Amino acid sequence: MKLVFATNNSNKLKEVQAMLSDIQLLKLTDINCTEDIPETSTTIAGNAIQKINYLTTNYKVDGFADDTGLEVEALNGEPGVYSARYAGEDKSTIANMNLLLEKLSVHNNKKARFITVIALNLNGEQHVFEGICEGKIIHQQRGNKGFGYDPIFIPNGFDKTFAEMTLEEKAQISHRGKAVRKLICFLNQLD
Ligand code: IMP
């Protein structure tokens, strides 16, 4: 069986492919999809669903798409679905973190969580998988691994930020790791 993973990130693709035995994953360029897929929903799940529905409608393929956001409790769930563009359309990681830290500086509650939603379209049915990682935001950036908000996020039960963890350590506990494992579990039990 072949499935499209709505990404051009070959690291993400490799990671997931390594966990699937009988399924061959294709990335967007493998199906000649080079345009920007619309992500205009106001929810994380909505964006994942919008992306995979776009591919199923326009390219007649089965596959899955993911979307991730960071929700900060004291900021009523911001930046949430707007995590990538929080400080502006140029998607600057530094500007995004600085804006978040500035807004959060007046609050004592530092609780936050990452959410990843994966939407799978397969044989005319849609399946949705969610992974959540609870933690807190710190004001001093720490670590140089990972990406995005990793240097200011410490998952519950740890004293390291995501940016101070190896890829393997992060994947064991991360939102994305959890959602991907649910997807893989589902795919591996298909006939
Ligand atoms: P995407 O849905 O994977 O494109 O993620 C949206 C935005 O959330 C990214 O631009 C990152 O800023 C942030 N983000 C997603 N996943 C992570 C993560 O694992 N750690 C830190 N930031 C992340």
Short mmCIF file of N, CA, C and O and ligand atoms in Angstrom, two decimals, residues 12 39 51 66-70 80-85 91 93 96 114 116 146-151 153 162 170 174-176, ligand 1:
data_model
loop_
_atom_site.label_atom_id
_atom_site.label_comp_id
_atom_site.label_asym_id
_atom_site.label_seq_id
_atom_site.Cartn_x
_atom_site.Cartn_y
_atom_site.Cartn_z
N LYS A 12 11.11 14.18 8.64
CA LYS A 12 9.83 13.71 9.19
C LYS A 12 9.40 12.42 8.47
O LYS A 12 8.99 11.45 9.09
N GLU A 39 -4.14 26.42 4.59
CA GLU A 39 -4.26 26.10 6.03
C GLU A 39 -4.98 27.26 6.67
O GLU A 39 -4.36 28.10 7.30
N LYS A 51 -5.83 20.04 5.07
CA LYS A 51 -4.69 19.69 4.21
C LYS A 51 -4.90 18.33 3.53
O LYS A 51 -4.66 18.19 2.34
N ASP A 66 -0.41 16.49 9.06
CA ASP A 66 -0.34 16.83 10.49
C ASP A 66 -0.33 18.35 10.69
O ASP A 66 0.03 19.10 9.79
N ASP A 67 -0.73 18.76 11.86
CA ASP A 67 -0.62 20.16 12.24
C ASP A 67 -0.35 20.22 13.74
O ASP A 67 -0.84 19.37 14.49
N THR A 68 0.47 21.21 14.13
CA THR A 68 0.89 21.30 15.54
C THR A 68 0.72 22.71 16.05
O THR A 68 0.88 23.67 15.29
N GLY A 69 0.42 22.86 17.33
CA GLY A 69 0.36 24.18 17.94
C GLY A 69 0.75 24.12 19.41
O GLY A 69 0.69 23.06 20.04
N LEU A 70 1.18 25.26 19.92
CA LEU A 70 1.51 25.40 21.34
C LEU A 70 0.40 26.21 22.00
O LEU A 70 0.09 27.31 21.52
N GLY A 80 -1.50 28.72 19.80
CA GLY A 80 -2.39 27.71 19.24
C GLY A 80 -2.20 27.49 17.76
O GLY A 80 -1.08 27.28 17.28
N VAL A 81 -3.31 27.60 17.03
CA VAL A 81 -3.26 27.31 15.59
C VAL A 81 -2.39 28.33 14.84
O VAL A 81 -1.94 28.08 13.73
N TYR A 82 -2.08 29.45 15.50
CA TYR A 82 -1.25 30.49 14.85
C TYR A 82 0.22 30.40 15.27
O TYR A 82 0.97 31.37 15.11
N SER A 83 0.65 29.25 15.81
CA SER A 83 2.00 29.11 16.35
C SER A 83 3.10 29.49 15.35
O SER A 83 4.07 30.14 15.71
N ALA A 84 2.95 29.12 14.10
CA ALA A 84 4.01 29.39 13.12
C ALA A 84 4.09 30.87 12.78
O ALA A 84 5.17 31.40 12.54
N ARG A 85 2.95 31.55 12.76
CA ARG A 85 2.90 32.96 12.32
C ARG A 85 2.57 33.91 13.45
O ARG A 85 2.05 34.99 13.23
N LYS A 91 7.24 34.09 9.77
CA LYS A 91 7.41 32.86 10.57
C LYS A 91 8.73 32.82 11.32
O LYS A 91 9.41 31.78 11.34
N THR A 93 11.12 32.28 14.20
CA THR A 93 11.10 31.54 15.46
C THR A 93 11.44 32.44 16.65
O THR A 93 10.79 32.39 17.70
N ASN A 96 8.66 34.91 17.35
CA ASN A 96 7.52 34.19 17.95
C ASN A 96 7.77 33.95 19.44
O ASN A 96 6.89 34.19 20.28
N PHE A 114 1.79 21.29 24.01
CA PHE A 114 1.86 21.14 22.57
C PHE A 114 0.79 20.12 22.15
O PHE A 114 0.59 19.11 22.83
N THR A 116 -0.43 17.92 18.65
CA THR A 116 -0.32 17.54 17.24
C THR A 116 -1.57 16.75 16.86
O THR A 116 -2.00 15.86 17.60
N GLY A 146 16.45 20.70 18.40
CA GLY A 146 15.03 20.90 18.12
C GLY A 146 14.77 22.11 17.26
O GLY A 146 15.63 22.56 16.51
N PHE A 147 13.59 22.69 17.39
CA PHE A 147 13.20 23.83 16.55
C PHE A 147 12.03 24.54 17.23
O PHE A 147 11.55 24.12 18.27
N GLY A 148 11.58 25.62 16.59
CA GLY A 148 10.40 26.33 17.07
C GLY A 148 10.53 26.78 18.52
O GLY A 148 11.55 27.36 18.92
N TYR A 149 9.53 26.47 19.32
CA TYR A 149 9.47 26.91 20.71
C TYR A 149 10.23 25.99 21.66
O TYR A 149 10.15 26.15 22.88
N ASP A 150 10.97 25.03 21.14
CA ASP A 150 11.66 24.04 21.98
C ASP A 150 12.53 24.63 23.10
O ASP A 150 12.52 24.11 24.21
N PRO A 151 13.29 25.73 22.85
CA PRO A 151 14.18 26.24 23.91
C PRO A 151 13.46 26.81 25.12
O PRO A 151 14.09 27.04 26.15
N PHE A 153 10.36 25.45 26.30
CA PHE A 153 9.32 24.50 26.76
C PHE A 153 9.95 23.34 27.52
O PHE A 153 10.80 22.62 26.99
N PHE A 162 12.87 20.92 25.64
CA PHE A 162 12.90 20.07 24.45
C PHE A 162 14.20 20.30 23.66
O PHE A 162 14.73 19.38 23.05
N LYS A 170 13.17 13.32 22.85
CA LYS A 170 11.99 14.16 22.60
C LYS A 170 10.84 13.32 22.00
O LYS A 170 9.70 13.44 22.42
N SER A 174 7.04 13.42 23.15
CA SER A 174 6.46 14.61 22.50
C SER A 174 5.07 14.36 21.95
O SER A 174 4.66 13.23 21.68
N HIS A 175 4.35 15.46 21.78
CA HIS A 175 3.05 15.51 21.11
C HIS A 175 3.10 14.78 19.76
O HIS A 175 2.28 13.94 19.47
N ARG A 176 4.12 15.12 18.94
CA ARG A 176 4.20 14.51 17.61
C ARG A 176 4.47 13.02 17.70
O ARG A 176 3.86 12.22 17.01
P1 IMP B 1 3.72 22.57 12.11
O1 IMP B 1 2.25 22.33 12.17
O2 IMP B 1 4.54 21.32 12.39
O3 IMP B 1 4.13 23.31 10.89
O4 IMP B 1 4.05 23.53 13.36
C1 IMP B 1 3.53 24.84 13.51
C2 IMP B 1 4.49 25.67 14.36
O5 IMP B 1 4.48 25.17 15.71
C3 IMP B 1 5.93 25.60 13.90
O6 IMP B 1 6.27 26.66 13.08
C4 IMP B 1 6.72 25.68 15.19
O7 IMP B 1 6.98 27.04 15.48
C5 IMP B 1 5.79 25.12 16.22
N1 IMP B 1 6.14 23.73 16.55
C6 IMP B 1 5.62 22.62 15.97
N2 IMP B 1 6.12 21.52 16.52
C7 IMP B 1 7.00 21.95 17.45
C8 IMP B 1 7.86 21.26 18.34
O8 IMP B 1 7.92 20.02 18.40
N3 IMP B 1 8.61 22.03 19.14
C9 IMP B 1 8.58 23.39 19.13
N4 IMP B 1 7.82 24.08 18.30
C10 IMP B 1 7.02 23.36 17.46
#
